[in-house]
CSV table of C-alpha atoms in Angstrom, one decimal:
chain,number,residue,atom,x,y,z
A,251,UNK,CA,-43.7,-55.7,-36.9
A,252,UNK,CA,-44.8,-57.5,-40.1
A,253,UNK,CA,-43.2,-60.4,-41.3
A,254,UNK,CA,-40.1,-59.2,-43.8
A,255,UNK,CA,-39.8,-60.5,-46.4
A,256,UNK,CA,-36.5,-62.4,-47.5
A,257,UNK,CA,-33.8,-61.0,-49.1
A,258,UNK,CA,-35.2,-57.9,-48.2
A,259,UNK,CA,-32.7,-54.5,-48.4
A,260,UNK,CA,-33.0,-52.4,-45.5
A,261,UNK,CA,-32.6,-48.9,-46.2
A,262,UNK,CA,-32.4,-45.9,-43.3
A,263,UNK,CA,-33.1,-42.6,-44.0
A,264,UNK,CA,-32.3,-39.7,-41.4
A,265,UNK,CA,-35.9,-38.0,-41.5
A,266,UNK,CA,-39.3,-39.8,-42.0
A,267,UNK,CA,-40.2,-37.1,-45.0
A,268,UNK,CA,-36.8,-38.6,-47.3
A,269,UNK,CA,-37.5,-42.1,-46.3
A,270,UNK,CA,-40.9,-41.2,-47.6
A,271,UNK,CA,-39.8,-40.1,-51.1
A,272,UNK,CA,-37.2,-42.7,-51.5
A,273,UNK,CA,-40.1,-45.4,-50.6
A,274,UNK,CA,-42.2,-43.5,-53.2
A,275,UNK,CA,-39.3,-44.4,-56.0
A,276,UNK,CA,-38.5,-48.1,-54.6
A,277,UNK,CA,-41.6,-49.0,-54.6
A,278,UNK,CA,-42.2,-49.2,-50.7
A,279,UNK,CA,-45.7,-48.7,-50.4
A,280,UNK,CA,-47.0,-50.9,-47.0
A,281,UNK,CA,-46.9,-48.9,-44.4
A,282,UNK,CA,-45.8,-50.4,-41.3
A,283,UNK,CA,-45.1,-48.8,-37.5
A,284,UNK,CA,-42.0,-46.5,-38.2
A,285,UNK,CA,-40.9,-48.4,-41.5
A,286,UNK,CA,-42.0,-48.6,-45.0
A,287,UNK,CA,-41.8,-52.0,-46.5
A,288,UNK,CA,-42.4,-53.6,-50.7
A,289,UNK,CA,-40.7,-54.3,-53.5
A,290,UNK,CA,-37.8,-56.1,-51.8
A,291,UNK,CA,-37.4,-53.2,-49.9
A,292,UNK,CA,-37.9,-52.0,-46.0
A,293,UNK,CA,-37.1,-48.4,-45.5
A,294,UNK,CA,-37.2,-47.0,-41.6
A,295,UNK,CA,-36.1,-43.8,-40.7
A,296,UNK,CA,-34.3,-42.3,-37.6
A,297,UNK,CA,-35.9,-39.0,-36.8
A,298,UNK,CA,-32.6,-37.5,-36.6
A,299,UNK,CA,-30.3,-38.6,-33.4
A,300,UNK,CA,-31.3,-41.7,-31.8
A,301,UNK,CA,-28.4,-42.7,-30.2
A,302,UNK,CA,-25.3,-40.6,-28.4
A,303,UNK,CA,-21.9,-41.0,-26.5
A,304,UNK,CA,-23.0,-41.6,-22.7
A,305,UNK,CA,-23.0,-39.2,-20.2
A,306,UNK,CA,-19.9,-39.2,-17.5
A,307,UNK,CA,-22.0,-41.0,-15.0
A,308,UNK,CA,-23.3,-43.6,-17.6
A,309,UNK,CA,-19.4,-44.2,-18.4
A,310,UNK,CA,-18.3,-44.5,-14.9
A,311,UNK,CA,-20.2,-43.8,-11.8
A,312,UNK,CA,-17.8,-41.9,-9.8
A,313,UNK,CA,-18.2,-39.2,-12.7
A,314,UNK,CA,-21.1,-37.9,-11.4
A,315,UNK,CA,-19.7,-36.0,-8.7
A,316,UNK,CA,-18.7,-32.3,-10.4
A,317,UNK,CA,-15.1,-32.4,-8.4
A,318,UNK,CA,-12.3,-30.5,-9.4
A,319,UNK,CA,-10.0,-33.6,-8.5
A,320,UNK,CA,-11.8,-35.9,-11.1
A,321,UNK,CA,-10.6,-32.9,-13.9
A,322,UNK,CA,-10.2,-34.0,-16.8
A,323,UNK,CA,-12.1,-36.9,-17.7
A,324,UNK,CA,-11.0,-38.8,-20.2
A,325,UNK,CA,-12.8,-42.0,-21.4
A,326,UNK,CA,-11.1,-44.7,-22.6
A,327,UNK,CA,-14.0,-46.2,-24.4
A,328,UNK,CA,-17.2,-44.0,-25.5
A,329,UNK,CA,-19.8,-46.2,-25.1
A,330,UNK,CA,-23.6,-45.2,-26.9
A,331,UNK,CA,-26.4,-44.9,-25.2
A,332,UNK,CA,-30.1,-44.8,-27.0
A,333,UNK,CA,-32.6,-41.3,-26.4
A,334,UNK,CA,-35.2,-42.2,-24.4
A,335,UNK,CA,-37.6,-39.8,-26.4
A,336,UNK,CA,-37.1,-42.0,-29.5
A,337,UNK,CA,-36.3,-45.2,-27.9
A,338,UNK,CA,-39.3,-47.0,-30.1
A,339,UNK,CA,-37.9,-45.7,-33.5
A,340,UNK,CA,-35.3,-47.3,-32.3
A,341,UNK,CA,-36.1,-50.5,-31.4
A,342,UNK,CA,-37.8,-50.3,-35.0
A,343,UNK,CA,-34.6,-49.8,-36.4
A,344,UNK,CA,-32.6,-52.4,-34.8
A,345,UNK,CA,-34.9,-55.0,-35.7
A,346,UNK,CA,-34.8,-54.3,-38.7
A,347,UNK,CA,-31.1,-53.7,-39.3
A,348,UNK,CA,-31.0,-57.0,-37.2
A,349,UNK,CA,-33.1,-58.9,-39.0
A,350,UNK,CA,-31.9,-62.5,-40.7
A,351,UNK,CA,-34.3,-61.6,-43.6
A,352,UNK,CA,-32.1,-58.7,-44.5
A,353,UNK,CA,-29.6,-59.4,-46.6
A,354,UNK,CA,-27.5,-55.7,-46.7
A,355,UNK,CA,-28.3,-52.2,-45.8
A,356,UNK,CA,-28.4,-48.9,-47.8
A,357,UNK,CA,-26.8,-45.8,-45.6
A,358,UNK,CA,-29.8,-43.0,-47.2
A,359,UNK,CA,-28.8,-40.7,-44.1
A,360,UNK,CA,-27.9,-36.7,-45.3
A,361,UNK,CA,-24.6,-37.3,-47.6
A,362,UNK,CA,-21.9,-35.2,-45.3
A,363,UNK,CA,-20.2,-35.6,-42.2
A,364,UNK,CA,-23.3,-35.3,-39.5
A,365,UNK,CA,-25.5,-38.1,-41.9
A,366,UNK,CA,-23.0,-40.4,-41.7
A,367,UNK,CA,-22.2,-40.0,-37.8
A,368,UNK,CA,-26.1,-40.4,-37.1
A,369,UNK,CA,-26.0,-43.6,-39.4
A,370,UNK,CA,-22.7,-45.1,-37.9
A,371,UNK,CA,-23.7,-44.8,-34.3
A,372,UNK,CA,-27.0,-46.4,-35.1
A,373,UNK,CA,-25.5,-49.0,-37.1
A,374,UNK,CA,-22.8,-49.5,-33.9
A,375,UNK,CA,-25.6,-49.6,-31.1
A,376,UNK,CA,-27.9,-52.1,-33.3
A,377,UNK,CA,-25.0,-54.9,-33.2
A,378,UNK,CA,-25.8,-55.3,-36.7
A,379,UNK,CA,-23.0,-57.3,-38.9
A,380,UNK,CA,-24.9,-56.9,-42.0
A,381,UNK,CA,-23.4,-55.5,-45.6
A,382,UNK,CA,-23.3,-51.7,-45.8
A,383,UNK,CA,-23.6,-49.7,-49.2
A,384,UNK,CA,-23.9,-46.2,-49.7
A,385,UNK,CA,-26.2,-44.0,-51.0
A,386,UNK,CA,-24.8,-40.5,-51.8
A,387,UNK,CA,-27.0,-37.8,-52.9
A,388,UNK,CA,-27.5,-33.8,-53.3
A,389,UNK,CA,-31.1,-34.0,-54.6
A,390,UNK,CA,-34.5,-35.5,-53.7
A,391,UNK,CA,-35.8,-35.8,-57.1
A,392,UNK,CA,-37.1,-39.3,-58.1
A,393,UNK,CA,-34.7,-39.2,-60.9
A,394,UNK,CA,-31.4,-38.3,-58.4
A,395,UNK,CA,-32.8,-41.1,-56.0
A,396,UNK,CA,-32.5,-43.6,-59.0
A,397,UNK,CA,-29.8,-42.6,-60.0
A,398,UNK,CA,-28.2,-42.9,-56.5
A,399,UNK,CA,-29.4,-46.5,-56.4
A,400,UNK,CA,-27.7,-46.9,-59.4
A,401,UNK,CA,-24.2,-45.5,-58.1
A,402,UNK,CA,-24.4,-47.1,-54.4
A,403,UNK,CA,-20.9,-47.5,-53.2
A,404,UNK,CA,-19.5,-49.8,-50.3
A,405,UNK,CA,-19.8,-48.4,-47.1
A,406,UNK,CA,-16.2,-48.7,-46.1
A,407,UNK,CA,-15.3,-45.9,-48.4
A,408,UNK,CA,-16.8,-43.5,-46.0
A,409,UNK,CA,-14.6,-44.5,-43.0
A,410,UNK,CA,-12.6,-41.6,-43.4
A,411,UNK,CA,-15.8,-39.4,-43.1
A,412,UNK,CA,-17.0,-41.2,-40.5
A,413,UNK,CA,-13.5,-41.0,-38.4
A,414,UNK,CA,-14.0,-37.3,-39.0
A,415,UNK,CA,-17.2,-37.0,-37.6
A,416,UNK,CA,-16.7,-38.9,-34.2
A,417,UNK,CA,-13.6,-37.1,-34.0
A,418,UNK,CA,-15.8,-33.9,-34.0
A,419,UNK,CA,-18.2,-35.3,-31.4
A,420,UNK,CA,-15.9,-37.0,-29.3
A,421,UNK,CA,-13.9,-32.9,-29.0
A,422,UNK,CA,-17.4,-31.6,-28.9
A,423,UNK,CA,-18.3,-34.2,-25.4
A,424,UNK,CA,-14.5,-33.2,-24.1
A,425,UNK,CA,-14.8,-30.0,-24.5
A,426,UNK,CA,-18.3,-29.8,-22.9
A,427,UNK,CA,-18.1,-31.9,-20.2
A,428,UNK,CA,-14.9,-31.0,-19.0
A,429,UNK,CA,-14.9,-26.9,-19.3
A,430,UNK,CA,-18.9,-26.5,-18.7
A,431,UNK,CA,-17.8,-28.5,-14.8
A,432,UNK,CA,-14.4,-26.6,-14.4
A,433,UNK,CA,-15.9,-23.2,-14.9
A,434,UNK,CA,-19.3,-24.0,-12.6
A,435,UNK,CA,-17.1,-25.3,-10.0
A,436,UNK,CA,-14.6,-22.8,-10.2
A,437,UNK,CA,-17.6,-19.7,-10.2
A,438,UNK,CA,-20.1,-21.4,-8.1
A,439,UNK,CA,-22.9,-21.3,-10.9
A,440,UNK,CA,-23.9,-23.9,-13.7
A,441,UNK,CA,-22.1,-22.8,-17.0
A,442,UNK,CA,-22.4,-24.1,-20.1
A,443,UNK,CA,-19.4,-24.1,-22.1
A,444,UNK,CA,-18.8,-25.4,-25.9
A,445,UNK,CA,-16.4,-26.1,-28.2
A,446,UNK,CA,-18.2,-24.1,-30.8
A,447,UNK,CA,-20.9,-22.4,-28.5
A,448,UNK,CA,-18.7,-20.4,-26.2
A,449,UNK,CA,-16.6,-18.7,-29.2
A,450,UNK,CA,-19.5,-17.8,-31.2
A,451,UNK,CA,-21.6,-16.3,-27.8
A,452,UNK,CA,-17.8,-14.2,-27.5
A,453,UNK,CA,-18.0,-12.8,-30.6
A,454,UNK,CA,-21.3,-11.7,-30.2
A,455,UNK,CA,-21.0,-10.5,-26.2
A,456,UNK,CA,-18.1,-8.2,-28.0
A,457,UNK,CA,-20.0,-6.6,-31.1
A,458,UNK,CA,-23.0,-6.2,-28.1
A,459,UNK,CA,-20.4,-4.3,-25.9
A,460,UNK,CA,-18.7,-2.5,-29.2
A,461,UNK,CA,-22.6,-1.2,-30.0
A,462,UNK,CA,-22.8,-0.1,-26.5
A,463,UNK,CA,-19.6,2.0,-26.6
A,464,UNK,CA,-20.4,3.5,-29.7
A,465,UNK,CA,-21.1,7.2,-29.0
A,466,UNK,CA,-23.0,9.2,-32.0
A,467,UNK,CA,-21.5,12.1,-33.4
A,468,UNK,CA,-23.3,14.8,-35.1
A,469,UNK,CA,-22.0,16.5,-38.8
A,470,UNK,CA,-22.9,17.8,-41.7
A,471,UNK,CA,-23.1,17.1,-45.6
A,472,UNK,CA,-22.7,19.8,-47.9
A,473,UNK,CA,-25.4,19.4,-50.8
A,474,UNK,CA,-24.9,21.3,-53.9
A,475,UNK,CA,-27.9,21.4,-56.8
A,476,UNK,CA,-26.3,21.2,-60.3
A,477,UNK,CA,-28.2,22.8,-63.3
A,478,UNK,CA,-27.2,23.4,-67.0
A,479,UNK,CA,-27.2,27.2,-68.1
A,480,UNK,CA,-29.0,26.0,-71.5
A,481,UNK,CA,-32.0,24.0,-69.6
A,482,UNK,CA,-32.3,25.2,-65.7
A,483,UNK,CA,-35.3,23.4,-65.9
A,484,UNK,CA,-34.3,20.2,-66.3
A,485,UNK,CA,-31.6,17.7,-65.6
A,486,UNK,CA,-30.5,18.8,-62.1
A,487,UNK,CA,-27.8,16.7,-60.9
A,488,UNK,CA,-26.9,16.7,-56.6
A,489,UNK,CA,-23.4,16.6,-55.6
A,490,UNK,CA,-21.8,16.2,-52.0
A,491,UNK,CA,-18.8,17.6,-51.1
A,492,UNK,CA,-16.0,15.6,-50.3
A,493,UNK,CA,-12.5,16.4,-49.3
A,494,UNK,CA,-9.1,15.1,-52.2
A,495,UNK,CA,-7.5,12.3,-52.1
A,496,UNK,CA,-4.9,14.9,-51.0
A,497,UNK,CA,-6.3,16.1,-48.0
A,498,UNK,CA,-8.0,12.5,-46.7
A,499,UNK,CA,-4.2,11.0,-47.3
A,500,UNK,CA,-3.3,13.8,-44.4
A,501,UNK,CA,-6.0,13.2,-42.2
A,502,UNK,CA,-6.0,10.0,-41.0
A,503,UNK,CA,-9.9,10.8,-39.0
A,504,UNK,CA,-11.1,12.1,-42.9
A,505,UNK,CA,-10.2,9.1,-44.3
A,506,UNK,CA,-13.3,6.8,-43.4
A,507,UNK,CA,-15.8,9.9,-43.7
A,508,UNK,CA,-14.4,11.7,-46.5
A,509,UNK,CA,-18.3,13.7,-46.7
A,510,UNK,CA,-18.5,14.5,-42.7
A,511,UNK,CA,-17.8,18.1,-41.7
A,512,UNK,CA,-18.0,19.3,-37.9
A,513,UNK,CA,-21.4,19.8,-36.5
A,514,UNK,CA,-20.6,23.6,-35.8
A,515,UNK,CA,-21.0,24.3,-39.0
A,516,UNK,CA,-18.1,26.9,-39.7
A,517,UNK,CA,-15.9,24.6,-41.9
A,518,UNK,CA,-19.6,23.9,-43.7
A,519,UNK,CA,-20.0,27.4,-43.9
A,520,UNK,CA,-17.2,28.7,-46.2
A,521,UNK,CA,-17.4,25.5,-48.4
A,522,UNK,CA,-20.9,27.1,-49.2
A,523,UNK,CA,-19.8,30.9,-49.6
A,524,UNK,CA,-16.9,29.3,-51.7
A,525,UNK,CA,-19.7,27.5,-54.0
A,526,UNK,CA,-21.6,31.0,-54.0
A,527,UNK,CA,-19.1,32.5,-55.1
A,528,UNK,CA,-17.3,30.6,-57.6
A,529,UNK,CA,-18.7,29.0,-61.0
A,530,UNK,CA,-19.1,25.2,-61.6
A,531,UNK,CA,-17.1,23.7,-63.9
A,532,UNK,CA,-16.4,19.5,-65.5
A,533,UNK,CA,-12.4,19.8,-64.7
A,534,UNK,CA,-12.8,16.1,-66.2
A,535,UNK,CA,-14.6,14.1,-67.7
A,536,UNK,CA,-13.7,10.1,-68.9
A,537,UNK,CA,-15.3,6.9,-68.9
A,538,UNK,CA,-14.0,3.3,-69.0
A,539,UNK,CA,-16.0,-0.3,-70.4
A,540,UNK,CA,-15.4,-2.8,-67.5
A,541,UNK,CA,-16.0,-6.7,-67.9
A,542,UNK,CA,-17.2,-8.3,-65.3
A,543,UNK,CA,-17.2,-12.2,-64.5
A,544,UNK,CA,-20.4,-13.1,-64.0
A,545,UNK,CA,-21.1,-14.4,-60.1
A,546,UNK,CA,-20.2,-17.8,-58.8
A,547,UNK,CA,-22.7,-20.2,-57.5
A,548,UNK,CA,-24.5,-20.3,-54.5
A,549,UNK,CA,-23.2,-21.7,-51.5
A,550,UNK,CA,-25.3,-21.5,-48.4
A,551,UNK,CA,-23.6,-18.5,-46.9
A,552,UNK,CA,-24.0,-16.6,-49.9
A,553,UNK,CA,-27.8,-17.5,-50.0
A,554,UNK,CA,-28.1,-16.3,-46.7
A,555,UNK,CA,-26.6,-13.1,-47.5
A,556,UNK,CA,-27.8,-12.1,-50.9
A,557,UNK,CA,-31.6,-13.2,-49.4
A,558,UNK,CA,-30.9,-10.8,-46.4
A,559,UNK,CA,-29.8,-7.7,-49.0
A,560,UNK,CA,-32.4,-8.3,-51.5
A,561,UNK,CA,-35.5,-9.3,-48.8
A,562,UNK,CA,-34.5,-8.8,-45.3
A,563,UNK,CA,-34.1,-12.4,-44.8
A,564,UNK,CA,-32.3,-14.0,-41.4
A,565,UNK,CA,-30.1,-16.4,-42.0
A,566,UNK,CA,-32.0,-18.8,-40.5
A,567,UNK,CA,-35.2,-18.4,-42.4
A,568,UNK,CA,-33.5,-18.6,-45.7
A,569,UNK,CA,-31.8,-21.8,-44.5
A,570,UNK,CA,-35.5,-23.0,-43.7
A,571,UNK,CA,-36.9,-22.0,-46.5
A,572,UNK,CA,-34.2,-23.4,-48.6
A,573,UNK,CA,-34.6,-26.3,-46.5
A,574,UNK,CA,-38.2,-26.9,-47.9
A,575,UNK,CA,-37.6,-26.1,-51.5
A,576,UNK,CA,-35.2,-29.4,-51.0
A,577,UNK,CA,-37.1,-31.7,-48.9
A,578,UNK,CA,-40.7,-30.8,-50.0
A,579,UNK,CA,-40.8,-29.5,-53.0
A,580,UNK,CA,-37.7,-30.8,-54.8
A,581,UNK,CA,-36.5,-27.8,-57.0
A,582,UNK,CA,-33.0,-27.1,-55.3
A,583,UNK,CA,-30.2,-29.3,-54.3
A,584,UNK,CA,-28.8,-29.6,-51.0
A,585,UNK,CA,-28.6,-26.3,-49.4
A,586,UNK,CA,-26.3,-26.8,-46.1
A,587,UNK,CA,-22.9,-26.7,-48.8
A,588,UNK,CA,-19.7,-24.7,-48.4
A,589,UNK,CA,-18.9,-25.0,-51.9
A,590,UNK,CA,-19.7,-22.8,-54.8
A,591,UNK,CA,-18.8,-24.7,-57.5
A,592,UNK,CA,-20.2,-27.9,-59.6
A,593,UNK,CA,-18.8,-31.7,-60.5
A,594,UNK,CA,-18.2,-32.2,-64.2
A,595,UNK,CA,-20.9,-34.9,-63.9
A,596,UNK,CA,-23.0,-32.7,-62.0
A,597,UNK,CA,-22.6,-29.7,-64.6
A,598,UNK,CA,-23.2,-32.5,-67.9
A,599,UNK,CA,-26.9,-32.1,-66.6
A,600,UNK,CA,-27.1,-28.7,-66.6
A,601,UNK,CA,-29.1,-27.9,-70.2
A,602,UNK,CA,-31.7,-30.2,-68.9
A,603,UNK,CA,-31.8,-28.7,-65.7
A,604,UNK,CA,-32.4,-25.3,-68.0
A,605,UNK,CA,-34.6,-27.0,-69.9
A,606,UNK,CA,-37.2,-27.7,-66.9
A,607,UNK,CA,-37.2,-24.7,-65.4
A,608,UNK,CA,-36.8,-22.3,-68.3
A,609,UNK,CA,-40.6,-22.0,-69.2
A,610,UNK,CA,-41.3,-20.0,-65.6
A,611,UNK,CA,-38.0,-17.6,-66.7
A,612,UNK,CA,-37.9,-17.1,-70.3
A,613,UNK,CA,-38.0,-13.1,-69.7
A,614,UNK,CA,-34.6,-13.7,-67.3
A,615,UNK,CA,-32.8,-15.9,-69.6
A,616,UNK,CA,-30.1,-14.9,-71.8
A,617,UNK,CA,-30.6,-16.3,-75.7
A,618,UNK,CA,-28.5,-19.8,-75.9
A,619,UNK,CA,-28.6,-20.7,-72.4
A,620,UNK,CA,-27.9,-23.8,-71.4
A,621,UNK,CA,-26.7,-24.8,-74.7
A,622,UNK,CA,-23.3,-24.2,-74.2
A,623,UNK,CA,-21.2,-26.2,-71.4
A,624,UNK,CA,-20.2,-24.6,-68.0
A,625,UNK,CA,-16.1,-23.3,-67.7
A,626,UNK,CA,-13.8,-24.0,-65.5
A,627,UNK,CA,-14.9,-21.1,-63.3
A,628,UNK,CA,-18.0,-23.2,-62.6
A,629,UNK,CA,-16.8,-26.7,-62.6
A,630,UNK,CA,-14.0,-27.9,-60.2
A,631,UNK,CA,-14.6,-31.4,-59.0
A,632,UNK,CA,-11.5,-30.3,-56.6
A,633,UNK,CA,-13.6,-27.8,-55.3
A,634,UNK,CA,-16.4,-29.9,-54.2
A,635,UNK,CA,-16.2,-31.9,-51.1
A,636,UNK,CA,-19.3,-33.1,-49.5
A,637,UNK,CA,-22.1,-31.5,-51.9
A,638,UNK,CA,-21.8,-29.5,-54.7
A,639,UNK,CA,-22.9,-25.6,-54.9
A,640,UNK,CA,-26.8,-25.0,-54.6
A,641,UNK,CA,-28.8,-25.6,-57.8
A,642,UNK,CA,-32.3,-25.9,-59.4
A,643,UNK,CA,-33.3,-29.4,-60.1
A,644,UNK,CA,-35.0,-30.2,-63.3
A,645,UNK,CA,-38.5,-30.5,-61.4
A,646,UNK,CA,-40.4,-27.7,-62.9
A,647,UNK,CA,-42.4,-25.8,-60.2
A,648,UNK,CA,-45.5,-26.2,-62.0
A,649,UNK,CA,-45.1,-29.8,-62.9
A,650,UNK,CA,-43.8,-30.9,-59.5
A,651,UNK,CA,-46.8,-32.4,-57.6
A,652,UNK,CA,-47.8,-34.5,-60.9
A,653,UNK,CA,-43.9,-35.0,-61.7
A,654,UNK,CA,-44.2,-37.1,-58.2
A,655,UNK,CA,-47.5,-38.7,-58.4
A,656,UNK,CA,-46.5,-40.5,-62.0
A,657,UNK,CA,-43.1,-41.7,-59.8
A,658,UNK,CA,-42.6,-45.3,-61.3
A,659,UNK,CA,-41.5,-48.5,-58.7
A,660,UNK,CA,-38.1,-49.5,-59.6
A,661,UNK,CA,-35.6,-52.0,-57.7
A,662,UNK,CA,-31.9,-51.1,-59.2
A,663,UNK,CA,-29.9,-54.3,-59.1
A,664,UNK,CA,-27.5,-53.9,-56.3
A,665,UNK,CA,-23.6,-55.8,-57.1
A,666,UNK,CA,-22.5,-57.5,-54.3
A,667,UNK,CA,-20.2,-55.2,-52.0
A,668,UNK,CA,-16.9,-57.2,-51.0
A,669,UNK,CA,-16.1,-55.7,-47.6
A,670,UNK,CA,-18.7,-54.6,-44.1
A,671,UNK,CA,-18.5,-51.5,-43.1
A,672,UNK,CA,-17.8,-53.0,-39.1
């Protein structure tokens, strides 16, 4: 590794494609092995997990008997250990975090609960001591990476996150180790049981076995051509039969199919001559003006499932895609939220945001948009926990590979944070 220069901030990203861009801003532009270093700046990356909690045997060696009599195990510390696949990114990262010629670190990993684990148990494992500040982010943009520079916050004001997350991963290792060994020893097979990963195979195993039981039924529709007397011709109108509201209320099987008649066709049959018979006539006719809110924001559930009506998306490929459109391209925020509502700093930028992308939708936009501010439906900074509901950025997708190439070299002037993270 090349010499560092002093006074040099150290900033780790969780993937080498946002270390990139947020080099690209800083001003970062050597390229070293596994780091990217200028400006007063080194910026490494951690290709995701490079360190865990150890494995049983790695804890204590007696642990790696699977013995019904060593049930439960229960650590009293959880030491880390370092993946051997990515052992060299590491050892990049811990010299670098470790260096004397670093004078703080910037936490760049994803801003939720799983970015700041990653970051924590690197930052643990590395033995650093340094000064910890935070940068918290839901866009890629050049502008949202200054601006994040601009608003880095001390690192201890994410404890509480971070006790969250091993929390999550020291139930996750208890869960696993313990139940996965129980239920091999106890069925003679190796099982693999999860905190999350067991419930979510059940619930699939029973929709499999409800599918399975499912036994198809034929029946009928009866389909009656409407046509005026004046004009035969034209405007035919096709109506199914149904049964009242009267006679689904008694019927407790007619309630769900309320169209379906018996396949032997009797019941069908004297609907029909009935229909022959009679003469059609409106018995009512009445119509009502209904105002309807327009939809909340995108969360990444509801992406998934409006991309699966409208295209035939899985949820997976609209998570990747949307995954792209954040990382490459820069045109949404975050995608993995749970929320579907905005900050009131968040939401002040939305006319710009309008602004940006409106040229590419002028025939979808409603006149004044983006002139007048969002409601309370929309913003709800109570609402918003981790990341805020998906959104466009103000990167126009026709201006986006040249917004990025005329990215200026900026080092924000970082205040000196009063407390370490350890």
């Amino acid at each position: 590794m090349k010499a560092i220069e002093s006074s040099t901030i150290a900033v780790l990203a969780e993937k080498p494609s946002v270390a990139r861009d947020i080099a690209r801003v800083l001003g970062a532009d050597k390229r070293g092995e596994g780091y990217l270093q200028g400006n007063g700046y080194v910026v490494t990356w951690a290709i995701g997990h490079l360190v865990s909690l150890a494995q049983p045997h790695e804890i204590n060696p007696e642990w790696r008997q699977w013995r019904f009599d060593l049930l439960p195990i229960l650590p009293e510390q959880w030491p880390l250990v370092v993946y051997e696949r990515t052992k060299d990114q590491f050892e990049v990262v811990r010299k670098i975090l470790t260096s004397p010629r670093v004078s703080r670190i910037v936490c760049a990993t994803d801003a939720g609960r799983e970015g700041e684990l990653i970051f924590r148990y690197i930052y643990e494992a590395t033995e650093s001591q340094k000064l910890v500040s935070r940068l918290w982010i839901s866009s890629l943009t050049p502008d949202a990476i200054r601006k994040g520079f601009d608003r880095l916050r001390p690192g201890n004001e994410y404890d509480r996150l971070a006790d969250a997350a091993s929390g999550r991963s020291r139930a996750d290792w208890l869960v696993g180790m313990n139940l996965s060994r129980a239920y091999s020893i106890v069925y003679r097979e190796e099982l693999s049981v999860g905190r999350v990963q067991t419930p979510t195979l059940a619930m699939v195993v029973d929709r499999e076995l409800t599918l399975r039981r499912f036994v198809p039924e034929d029946y009928i529709e009866v389909v009656a051509t409407f046509r005026r007397r004046e004009n035969p011709s034209q405007e035919t109108y096709e109506g199914t039969w149904f049964r009242s509201k009267t006679e689904s209320s008694k019927d407790k099987d007619a309630q769900g199919n309320i169209s379906r008649l018996p396949a032997d066709g009797q019941e069908a049959n004297n609907i029909i001559l009935r229909a022959r018979a009679g003469e059609a006539v409106i018995e009512s006719l009445s119509s009502e003006t209904q105002r309807m809110q327009p939809p909340l924001l995108y969360d990444l559930t509801e992406l998934q499932r409006h991309a699966n009506r409208l295209y035939g998306f899985s949820a997976q490929e609209t998570l990747d895609t949307a995954q792209t459109l954040y990382e490459r391209h820069k045109l949404i925020s975050y995608p993995r939220t749970d929320s579907r509502h905005l900050s009131a700093d968040v939401a002040s930028t939305a006319s710009g945001i309008v602004g940006a992308v409106s040229k590419s939708y002028e025939k979808q936009l409603a006149g004044g948009t983006g002139e007048r501010p969002l409601g309370k439906r929309y913003v709800d900074d109570s609402k918003v926990s981790d990341h805020h509901a998906i959104i466009p950025t103000a990167v126009s997708p026709r201006e986006g590979p040249a917004h990025r190439k005329g990215t200026q070299n900026l080092r924000p002037d970082l205040p000196p944070l009063p407390h370490d993270v350890a």
